[in-house]
mmCIF file of C-alpha atoms and ligand atoms in Angstrom:
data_model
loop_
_atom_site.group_PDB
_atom_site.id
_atom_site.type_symbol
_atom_site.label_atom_id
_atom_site.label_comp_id
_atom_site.label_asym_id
_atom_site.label_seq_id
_atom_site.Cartn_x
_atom_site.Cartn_y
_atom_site.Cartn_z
ATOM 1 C CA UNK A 489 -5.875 -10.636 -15.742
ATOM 2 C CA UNK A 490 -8.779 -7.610 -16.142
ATOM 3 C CA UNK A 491 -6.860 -4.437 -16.456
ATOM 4 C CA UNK A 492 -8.735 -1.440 -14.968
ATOM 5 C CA UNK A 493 -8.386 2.209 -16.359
ATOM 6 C CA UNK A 494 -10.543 4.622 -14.060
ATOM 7 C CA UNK A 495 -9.670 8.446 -15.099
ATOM 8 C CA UNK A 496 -10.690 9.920 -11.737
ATOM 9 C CA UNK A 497 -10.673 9.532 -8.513
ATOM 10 C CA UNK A 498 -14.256 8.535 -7.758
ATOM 11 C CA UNK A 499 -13.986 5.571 -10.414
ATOM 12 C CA UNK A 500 -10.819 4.748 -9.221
ATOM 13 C CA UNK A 501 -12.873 4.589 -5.697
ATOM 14 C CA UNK A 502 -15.493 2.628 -7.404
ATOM 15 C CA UNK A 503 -13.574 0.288 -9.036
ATOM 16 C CA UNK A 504 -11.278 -0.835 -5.769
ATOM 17 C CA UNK A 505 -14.916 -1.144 -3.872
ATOM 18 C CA UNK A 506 -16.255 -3.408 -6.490
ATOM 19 C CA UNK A 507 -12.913 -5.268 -7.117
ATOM 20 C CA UNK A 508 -11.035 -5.559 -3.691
ATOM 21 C CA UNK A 509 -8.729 -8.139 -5.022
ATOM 22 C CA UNK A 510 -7.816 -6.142 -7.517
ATOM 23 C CA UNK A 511 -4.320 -4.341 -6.980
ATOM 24 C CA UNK A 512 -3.205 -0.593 -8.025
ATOM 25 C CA UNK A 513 -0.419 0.122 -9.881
ATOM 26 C CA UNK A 514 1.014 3.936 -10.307
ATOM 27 C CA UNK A 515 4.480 3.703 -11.447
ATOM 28 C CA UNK A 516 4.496 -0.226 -11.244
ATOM 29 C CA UNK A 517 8.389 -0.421 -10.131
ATOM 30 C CA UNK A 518 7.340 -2.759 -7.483
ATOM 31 C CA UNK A 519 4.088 -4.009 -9.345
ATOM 32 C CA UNK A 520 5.577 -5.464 -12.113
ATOM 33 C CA UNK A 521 8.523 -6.855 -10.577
ATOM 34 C CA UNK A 522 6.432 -8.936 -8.701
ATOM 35 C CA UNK A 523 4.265 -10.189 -11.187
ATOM 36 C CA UNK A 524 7.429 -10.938 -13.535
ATOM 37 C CA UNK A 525 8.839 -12.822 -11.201
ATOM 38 C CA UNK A 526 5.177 -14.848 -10.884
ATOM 39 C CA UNK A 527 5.351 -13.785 -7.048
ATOM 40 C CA UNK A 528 1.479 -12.930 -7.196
ATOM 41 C CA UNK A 529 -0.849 -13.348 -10.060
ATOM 42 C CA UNK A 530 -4.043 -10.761 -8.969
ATOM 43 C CA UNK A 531 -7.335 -10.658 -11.175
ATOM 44 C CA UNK A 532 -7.084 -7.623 -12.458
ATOM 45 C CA UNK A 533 -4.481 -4.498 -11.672
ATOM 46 C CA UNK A 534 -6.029 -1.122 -11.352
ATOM 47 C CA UNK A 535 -3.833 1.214 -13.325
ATOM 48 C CA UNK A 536 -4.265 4.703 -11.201
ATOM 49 C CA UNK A 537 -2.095 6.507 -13.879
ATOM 50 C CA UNK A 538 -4.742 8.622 -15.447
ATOM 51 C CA UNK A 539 -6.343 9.648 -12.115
ATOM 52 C CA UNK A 540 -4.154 13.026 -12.841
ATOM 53 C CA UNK A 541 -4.715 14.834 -9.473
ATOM 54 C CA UNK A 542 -2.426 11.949 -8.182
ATOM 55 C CA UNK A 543 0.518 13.678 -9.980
ATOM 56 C CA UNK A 544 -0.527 16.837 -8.162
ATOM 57 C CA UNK A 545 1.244 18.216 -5.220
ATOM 58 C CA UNK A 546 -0.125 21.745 -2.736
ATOM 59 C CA UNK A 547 0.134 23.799 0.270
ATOM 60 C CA UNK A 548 -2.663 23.120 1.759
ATOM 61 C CA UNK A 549 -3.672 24.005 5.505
ATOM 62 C CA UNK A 550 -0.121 24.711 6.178
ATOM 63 C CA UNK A 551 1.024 21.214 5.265
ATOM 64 C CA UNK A 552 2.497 20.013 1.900
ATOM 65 C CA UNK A 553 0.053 17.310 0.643
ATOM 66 C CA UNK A 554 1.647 15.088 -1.835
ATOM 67 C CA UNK A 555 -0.307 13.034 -3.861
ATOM 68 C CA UNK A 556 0.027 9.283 -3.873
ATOM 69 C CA UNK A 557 1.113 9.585 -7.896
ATOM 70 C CA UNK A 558 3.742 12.450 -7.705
ATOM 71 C CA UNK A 559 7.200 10.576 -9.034
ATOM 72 C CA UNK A 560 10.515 10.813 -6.760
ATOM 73 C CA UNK A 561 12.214 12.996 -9.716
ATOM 74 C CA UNK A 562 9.392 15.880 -8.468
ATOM 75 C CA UNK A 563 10.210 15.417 -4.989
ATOM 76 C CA UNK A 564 13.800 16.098 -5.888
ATOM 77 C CA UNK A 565 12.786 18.937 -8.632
ATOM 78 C CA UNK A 566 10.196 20.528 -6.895
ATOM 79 C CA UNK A 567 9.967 19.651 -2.715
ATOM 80 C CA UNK A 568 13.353 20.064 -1.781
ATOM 81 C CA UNK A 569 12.569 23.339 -0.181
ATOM 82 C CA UNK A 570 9.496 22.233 1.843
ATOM 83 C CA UNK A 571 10.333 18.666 2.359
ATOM 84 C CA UNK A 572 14.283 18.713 2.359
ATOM 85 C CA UNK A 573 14.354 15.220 3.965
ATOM 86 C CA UNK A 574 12.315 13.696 1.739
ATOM 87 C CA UNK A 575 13.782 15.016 -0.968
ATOM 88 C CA UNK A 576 17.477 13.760 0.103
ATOM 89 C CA UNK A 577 15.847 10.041 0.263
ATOM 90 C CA UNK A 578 14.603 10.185 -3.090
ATOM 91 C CA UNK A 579 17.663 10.967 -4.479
ATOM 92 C CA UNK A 580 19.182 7.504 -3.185
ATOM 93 C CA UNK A 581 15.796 5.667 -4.632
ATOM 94 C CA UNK A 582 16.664 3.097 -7.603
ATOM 95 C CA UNK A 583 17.876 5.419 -10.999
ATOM 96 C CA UNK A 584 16.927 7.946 -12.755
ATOM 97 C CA UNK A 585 14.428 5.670 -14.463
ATOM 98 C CA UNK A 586 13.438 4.323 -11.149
ATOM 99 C CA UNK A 587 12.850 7.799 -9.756
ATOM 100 C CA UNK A 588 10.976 9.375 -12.873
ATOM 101 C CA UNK A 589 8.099 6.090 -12.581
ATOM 102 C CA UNK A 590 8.341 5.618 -8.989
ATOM 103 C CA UNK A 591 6.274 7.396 -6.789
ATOM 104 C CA UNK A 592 5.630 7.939 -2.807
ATOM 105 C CA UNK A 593 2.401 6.746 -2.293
ATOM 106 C CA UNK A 594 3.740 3.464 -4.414
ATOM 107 C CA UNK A 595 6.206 2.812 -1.592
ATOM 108 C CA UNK A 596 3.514 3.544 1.339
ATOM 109 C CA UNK A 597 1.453 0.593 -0.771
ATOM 110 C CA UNK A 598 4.511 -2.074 -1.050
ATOM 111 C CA UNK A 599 4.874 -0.715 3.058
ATOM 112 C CA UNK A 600 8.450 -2.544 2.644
ATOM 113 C CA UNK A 601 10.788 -1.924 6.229
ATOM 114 C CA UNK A 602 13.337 -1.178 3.536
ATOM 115 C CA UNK A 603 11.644 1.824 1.692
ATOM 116 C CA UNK A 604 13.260 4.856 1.828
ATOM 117 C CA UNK A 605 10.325 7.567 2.043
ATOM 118 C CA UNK A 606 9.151 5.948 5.458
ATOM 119 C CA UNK A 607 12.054 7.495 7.701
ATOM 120 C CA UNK A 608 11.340 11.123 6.769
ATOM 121 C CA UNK A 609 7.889 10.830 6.763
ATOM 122 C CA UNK A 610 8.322 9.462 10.485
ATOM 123 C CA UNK A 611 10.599 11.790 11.148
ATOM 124 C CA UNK A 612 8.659 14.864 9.506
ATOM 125 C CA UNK A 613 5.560 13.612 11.340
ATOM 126 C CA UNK A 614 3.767 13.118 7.699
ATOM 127 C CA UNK A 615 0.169 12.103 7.892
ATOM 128 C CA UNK A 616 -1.550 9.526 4.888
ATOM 129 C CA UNK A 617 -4.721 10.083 3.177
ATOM 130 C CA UNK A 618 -6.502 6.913 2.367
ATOM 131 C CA UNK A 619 -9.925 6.366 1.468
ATOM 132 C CA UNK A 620 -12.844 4.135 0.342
ATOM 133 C CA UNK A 621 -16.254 4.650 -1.505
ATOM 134 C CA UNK A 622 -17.717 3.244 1.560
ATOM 135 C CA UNK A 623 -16.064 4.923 4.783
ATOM 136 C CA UNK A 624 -14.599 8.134 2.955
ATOM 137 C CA UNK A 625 -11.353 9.550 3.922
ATOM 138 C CA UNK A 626 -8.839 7.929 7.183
ATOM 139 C CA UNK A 627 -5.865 10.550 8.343
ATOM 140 C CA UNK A 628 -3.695 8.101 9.386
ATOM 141 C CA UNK A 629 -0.267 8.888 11.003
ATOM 142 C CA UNK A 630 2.730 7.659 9.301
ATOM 143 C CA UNK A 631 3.618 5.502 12.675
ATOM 144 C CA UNK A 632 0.351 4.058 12.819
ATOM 145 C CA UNK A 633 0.347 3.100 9.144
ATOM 146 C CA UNK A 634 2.998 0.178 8.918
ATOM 147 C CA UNK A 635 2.380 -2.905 10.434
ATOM 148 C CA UNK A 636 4.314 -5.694 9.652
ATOM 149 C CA UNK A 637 6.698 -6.681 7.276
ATOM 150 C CA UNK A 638 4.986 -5.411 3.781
ATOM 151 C CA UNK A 639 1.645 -4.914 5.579
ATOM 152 C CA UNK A 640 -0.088 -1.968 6.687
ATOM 153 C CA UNK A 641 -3.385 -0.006 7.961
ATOM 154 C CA UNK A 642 -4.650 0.084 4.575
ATOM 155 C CA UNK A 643 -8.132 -1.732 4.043
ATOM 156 C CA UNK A 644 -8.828 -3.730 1.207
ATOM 157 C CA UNK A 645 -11.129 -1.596 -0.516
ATOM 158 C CA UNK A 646 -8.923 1.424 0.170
ATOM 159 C CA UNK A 647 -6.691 3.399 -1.752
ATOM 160 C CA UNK A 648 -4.068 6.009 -0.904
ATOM 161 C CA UNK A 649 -4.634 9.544 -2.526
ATOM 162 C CA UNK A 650 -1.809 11.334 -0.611
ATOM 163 C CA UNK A 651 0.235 11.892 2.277
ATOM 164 C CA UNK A 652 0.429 15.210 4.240
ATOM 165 C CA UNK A 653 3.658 16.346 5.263
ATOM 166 C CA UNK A 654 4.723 19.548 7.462
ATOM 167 C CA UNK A 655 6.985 21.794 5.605
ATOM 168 C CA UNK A 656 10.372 21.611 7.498
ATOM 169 C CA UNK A 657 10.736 24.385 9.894
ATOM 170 C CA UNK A 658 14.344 23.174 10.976
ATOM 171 C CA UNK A 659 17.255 20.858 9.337
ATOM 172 C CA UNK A 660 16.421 17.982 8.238
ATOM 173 C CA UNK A 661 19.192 14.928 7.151
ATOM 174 C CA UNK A 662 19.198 11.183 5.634
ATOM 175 C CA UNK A 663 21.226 8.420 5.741
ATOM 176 C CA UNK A 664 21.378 5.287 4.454
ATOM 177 C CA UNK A 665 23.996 2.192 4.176
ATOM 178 C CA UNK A 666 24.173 0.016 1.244
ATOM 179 C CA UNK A 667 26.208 -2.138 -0.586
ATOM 180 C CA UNK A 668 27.028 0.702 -2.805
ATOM 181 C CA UNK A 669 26.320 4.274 -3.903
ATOM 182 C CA UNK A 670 23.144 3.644 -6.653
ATOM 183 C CA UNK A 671 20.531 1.190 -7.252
ATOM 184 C CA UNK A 672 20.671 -0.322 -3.593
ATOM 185 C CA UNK A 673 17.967 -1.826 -1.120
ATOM 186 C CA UNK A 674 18.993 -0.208 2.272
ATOM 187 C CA UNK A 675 21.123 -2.314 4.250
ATOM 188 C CA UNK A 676 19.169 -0.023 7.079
ATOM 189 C CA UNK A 677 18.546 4.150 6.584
ATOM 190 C CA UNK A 678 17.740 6.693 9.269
ATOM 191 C CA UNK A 679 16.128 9.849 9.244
ATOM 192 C CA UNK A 680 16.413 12.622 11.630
ATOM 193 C CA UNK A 681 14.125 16.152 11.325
ATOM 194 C CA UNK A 682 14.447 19.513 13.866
ATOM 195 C CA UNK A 683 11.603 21.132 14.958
ATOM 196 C CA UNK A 684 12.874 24.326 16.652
ATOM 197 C CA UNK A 685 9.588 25.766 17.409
ATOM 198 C CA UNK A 686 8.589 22.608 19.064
ATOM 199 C CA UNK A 687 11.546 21.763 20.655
ATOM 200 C CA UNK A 688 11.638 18.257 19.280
ATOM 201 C CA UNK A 689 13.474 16.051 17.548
ATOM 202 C CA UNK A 690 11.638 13.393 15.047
ATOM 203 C CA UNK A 691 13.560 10.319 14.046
ATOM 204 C CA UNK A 692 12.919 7.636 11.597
ATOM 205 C CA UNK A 693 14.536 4.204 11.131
ATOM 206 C CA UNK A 694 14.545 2.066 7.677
ATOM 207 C CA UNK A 695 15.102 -1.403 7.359
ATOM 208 C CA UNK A 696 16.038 -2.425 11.028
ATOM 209 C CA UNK A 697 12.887 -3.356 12.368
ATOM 210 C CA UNK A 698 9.500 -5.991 10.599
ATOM 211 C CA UNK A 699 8.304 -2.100 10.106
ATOM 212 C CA UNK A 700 9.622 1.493 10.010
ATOM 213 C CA UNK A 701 9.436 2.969 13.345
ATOM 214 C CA UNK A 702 10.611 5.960 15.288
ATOM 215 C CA UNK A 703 13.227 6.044 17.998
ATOM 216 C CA UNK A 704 10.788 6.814 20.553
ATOM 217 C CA UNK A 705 13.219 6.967 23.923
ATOM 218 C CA UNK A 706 15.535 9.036 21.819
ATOM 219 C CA UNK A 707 13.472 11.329 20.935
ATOM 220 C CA UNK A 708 12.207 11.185 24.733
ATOM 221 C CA UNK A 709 15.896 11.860 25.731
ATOM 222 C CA UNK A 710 16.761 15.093 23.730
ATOM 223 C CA UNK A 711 13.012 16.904 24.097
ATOM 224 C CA UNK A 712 14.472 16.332 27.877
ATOM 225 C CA UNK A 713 18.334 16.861 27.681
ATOM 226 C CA UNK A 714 18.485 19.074 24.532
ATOM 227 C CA UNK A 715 19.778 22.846 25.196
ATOM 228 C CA UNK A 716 18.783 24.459 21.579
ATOM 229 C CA UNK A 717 21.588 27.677 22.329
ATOM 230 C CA UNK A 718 24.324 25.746 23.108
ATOM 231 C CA UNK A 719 26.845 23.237 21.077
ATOM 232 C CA UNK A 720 25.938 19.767 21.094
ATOM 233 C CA UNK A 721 27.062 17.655 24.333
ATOM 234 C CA UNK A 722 29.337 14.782 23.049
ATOM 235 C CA UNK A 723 27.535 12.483 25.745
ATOM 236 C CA UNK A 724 24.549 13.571 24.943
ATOM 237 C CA UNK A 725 25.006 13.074 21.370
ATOM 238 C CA UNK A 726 26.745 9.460 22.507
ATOM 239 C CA UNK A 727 23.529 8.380 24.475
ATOM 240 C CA UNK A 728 21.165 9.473 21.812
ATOM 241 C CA UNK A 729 22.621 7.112 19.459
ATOM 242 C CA UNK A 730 22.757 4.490 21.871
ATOM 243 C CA UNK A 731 18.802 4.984 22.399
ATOM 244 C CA UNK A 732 18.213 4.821 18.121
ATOM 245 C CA UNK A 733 20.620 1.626 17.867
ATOM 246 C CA UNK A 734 17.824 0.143 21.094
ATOM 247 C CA UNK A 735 14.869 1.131 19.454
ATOM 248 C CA UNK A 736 15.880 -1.644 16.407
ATOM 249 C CA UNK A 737 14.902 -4.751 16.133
ATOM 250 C CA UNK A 738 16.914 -6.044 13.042
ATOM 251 C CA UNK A 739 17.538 -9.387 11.661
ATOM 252 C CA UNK A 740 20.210 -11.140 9.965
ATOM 253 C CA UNK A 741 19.371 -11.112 5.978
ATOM 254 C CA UNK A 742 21.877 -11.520 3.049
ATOM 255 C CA UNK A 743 21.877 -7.813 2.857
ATOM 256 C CA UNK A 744 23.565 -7.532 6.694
ATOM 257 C CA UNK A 745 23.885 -8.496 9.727
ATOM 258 C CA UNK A 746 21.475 -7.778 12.761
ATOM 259 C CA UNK A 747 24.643 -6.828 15.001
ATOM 260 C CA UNK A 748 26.076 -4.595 11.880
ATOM 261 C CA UNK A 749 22.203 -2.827 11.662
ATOM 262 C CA UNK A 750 22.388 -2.070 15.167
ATOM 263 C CA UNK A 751 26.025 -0.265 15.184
ATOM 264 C CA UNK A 752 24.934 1.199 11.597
ATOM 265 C CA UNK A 753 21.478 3.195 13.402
ATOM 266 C CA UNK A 754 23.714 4.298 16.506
ATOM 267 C CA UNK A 755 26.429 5.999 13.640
ATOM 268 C CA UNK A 756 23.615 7.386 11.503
ATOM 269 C CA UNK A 757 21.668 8.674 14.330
ATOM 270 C CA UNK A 758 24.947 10.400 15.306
ATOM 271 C CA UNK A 759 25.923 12.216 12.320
ATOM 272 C CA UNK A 760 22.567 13.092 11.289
ATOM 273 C CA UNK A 761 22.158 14.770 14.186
ATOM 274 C CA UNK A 762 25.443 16.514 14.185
ATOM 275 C CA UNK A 763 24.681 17.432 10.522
ATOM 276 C CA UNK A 764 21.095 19.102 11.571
ATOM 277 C CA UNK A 765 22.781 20.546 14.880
ATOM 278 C CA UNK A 766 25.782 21.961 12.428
ATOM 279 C CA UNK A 767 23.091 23.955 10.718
ATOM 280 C CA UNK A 768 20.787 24.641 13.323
ATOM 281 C CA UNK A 769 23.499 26.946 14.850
ATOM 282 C CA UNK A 770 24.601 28.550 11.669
ATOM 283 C CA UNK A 771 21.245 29.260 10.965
ATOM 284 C CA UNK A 772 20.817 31.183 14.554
ATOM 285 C CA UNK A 773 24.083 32.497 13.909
ATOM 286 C CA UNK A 774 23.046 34.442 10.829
HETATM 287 C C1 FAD B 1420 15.586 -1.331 -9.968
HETATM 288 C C2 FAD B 1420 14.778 -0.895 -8.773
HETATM 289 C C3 FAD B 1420 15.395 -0.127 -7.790
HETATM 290 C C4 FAD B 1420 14.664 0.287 -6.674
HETATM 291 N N1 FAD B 1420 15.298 1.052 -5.721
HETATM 292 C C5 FAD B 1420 14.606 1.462 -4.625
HETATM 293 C C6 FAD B 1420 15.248 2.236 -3.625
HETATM 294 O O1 FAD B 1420 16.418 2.587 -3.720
HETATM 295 N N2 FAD B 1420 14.505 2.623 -2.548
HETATM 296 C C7 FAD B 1420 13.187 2.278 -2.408
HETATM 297 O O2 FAD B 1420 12.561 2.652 -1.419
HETATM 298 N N3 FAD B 1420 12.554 1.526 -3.340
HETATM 299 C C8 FAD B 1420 13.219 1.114 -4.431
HETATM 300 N N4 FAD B 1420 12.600 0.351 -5.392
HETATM 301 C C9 FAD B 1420 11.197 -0.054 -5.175
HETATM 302 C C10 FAD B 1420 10.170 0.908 -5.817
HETATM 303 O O3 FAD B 1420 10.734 1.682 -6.853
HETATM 304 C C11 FAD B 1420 9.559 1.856 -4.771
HETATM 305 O O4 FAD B 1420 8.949 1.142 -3.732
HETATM 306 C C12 FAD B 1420 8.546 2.827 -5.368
HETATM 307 O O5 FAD B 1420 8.266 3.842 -4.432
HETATM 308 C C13 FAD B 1420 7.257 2.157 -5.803
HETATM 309 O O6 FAD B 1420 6.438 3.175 -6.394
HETATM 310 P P1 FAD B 1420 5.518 2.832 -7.671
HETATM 311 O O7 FAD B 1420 4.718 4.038 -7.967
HETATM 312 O O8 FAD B 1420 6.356 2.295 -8.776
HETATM 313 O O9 FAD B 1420 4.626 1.695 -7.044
HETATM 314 P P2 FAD B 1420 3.813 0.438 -7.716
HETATM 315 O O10 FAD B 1420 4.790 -0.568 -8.158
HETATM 316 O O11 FAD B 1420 2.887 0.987 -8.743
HETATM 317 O O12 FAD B 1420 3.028 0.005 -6.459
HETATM 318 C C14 FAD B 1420 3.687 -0.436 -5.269
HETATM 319 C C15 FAD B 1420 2.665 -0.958 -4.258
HETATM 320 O O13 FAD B 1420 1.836 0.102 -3.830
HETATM 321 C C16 FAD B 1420 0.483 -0.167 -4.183
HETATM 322 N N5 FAD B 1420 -0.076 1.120 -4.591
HETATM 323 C C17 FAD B 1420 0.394 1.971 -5.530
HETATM 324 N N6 FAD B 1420 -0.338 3.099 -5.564
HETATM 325 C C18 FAD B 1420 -1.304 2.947 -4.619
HETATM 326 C C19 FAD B 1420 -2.380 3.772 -4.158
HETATM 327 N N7 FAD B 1420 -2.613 5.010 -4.655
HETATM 328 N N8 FAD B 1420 -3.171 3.289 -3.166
HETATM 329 C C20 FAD B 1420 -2.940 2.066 -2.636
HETATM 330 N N9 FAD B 1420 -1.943 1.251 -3.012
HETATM 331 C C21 FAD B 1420 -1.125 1.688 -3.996
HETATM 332 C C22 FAD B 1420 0.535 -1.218 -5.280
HETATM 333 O O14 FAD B 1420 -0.620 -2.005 -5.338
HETATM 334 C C23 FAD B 1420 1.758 -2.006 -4.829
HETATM 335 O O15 FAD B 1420 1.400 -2.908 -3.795
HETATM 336 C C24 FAD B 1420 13.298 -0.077 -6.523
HETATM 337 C C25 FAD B 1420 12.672 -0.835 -7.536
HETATM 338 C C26 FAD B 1420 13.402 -1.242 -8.641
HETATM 339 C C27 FAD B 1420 12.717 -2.057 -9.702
#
């Protein structure tokens, strides 16, 4: 197997364009489990570790962009501000070890329904950066990027260089049920982001669905339904839930049950939206 050290971003470009089989590895949590366990055997990995503006996060154009190599422990140390929901899902990701290698754009690449940066970044309304030597730079929207199970809009000759993400301007919350308190796979995770000035609601759902995917009708309901002065309406809250636990499509795995997925989005959905709404008036109260 070649092993391919580019130290910037154009030979990192290069080198994917010449070698489209080969496959990138940042912090190689997901990487090199697979190729210990002989799952796949590529030609050559391209290791994007010394491409340093990776590790580099801004403010740029009034949205945080993230680069594809910055680790979950500097989402947690530096982005909680900006990008509080994020920042609450990285702190359920793996370890400490786990967190300090693993990286964003690392779980955008394995594109797994059970990741945990997908439902913020739905919810935040995140945008990814990908791009090739040949066609240059795609903006693709987080709810356009996953496709299937493992598989998204990614290109063979394409590699992700960061994902763009609108500093919160409103609560945002994260849930997500495993089998215990550390180093779980989500038994299913939901993500829930105000946006006051919009008057909207985003939503993200994790590991209930062949891909990550907003509640669409829920968020339909409460841009509708939604009085932003008053306390929440219990049947209002009630139906909103309802409309999250429709808009999955789980299945039965040895981490849960489908039926126990669909009952787990319609009580995350609820309390994350409580949560936010808990704030949201505290916050006007002030
Ligand atoms: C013990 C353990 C616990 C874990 N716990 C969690 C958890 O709680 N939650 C969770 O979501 N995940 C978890 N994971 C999975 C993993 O840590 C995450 O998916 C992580 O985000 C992967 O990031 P990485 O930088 O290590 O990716 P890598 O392993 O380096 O790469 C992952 C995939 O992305 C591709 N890739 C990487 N960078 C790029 C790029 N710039 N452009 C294009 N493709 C790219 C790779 O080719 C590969 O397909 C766990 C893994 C382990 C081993």
């Amino acid at each position: 197997m070649d092993f391919l050290r580019p130290t910037t971003w154009e030979e990192a470009l290069a080198a994917k364009a010449d070698r489209p089989g080969s496959v990138p590895i940042q912090g190689g949590t997901d990487v090199m489990v697979e190729i210990n366990f002989d799952v796949r055997r590529p030609p050559a990995l391209l290791d994007l570790t010394r491409v340093a503006e990776l590790r580099e996060w801004s403010m740029t154009g009034g949205l945080c962009r993230v680069g594809a190599g910055v680790p979950y422990a500097a989402v947690i140390g530096e982005l909680a501000g900006p990008l509080p929901g994020l920042a609450q899902a990285a702190r359920t990701v793996g370890s400490p070890q786990i967190r300090n290698r693993g990286t964003v754009g690392g779980n955008l690449g394995a594109a797994s329904p059970a990741g945990d940066s997908h439902p913020p970044l739905l919810a935040a309304g995140a945008v990814v950066e990908v791009e090739s030597r040949e066609r240059g730079v795609r903006m693709i929207p987080a709810a356009e990027f996953y496709l299937g199970v493992k598989r998204s809009a990614l290109e063979p000759d394409e590699l992700i260089r960061a994902v763009h993400v609108p500093p919160a301007t409103g609560p945002q919350y994260f849930s997500k049920v495993g089998t215990r308190n550390a180093m779980v796979i989500a038994v299913c995770s939901f993500a829930l982001a105000l946006h006051p000035r919009e008057r909207r609601v985003g939503t993200g759902i994790g590991s209930a669905a062949p891909t990550p995917r907003r509640a669409l009708e829920a968020e339909e309901l409460l841009a509708a339904e939604l009085d932003w002065e008053a306390p929440l309406d219990p049947a209002l809250l009630r139906r909103f839930g309802e409309l999250c636990a429709r808009a999955a499509a789980p299945i039965d795995d040895v981490r849960g049950t489908a039926a126990y997925r669909v009952h787990a989005i319609s009580v995350m959905a609820r309390r994350t939206l409580t949560w936010a709404w808990n704030d949201h008036l505290k916050e006007r109260a002030a």
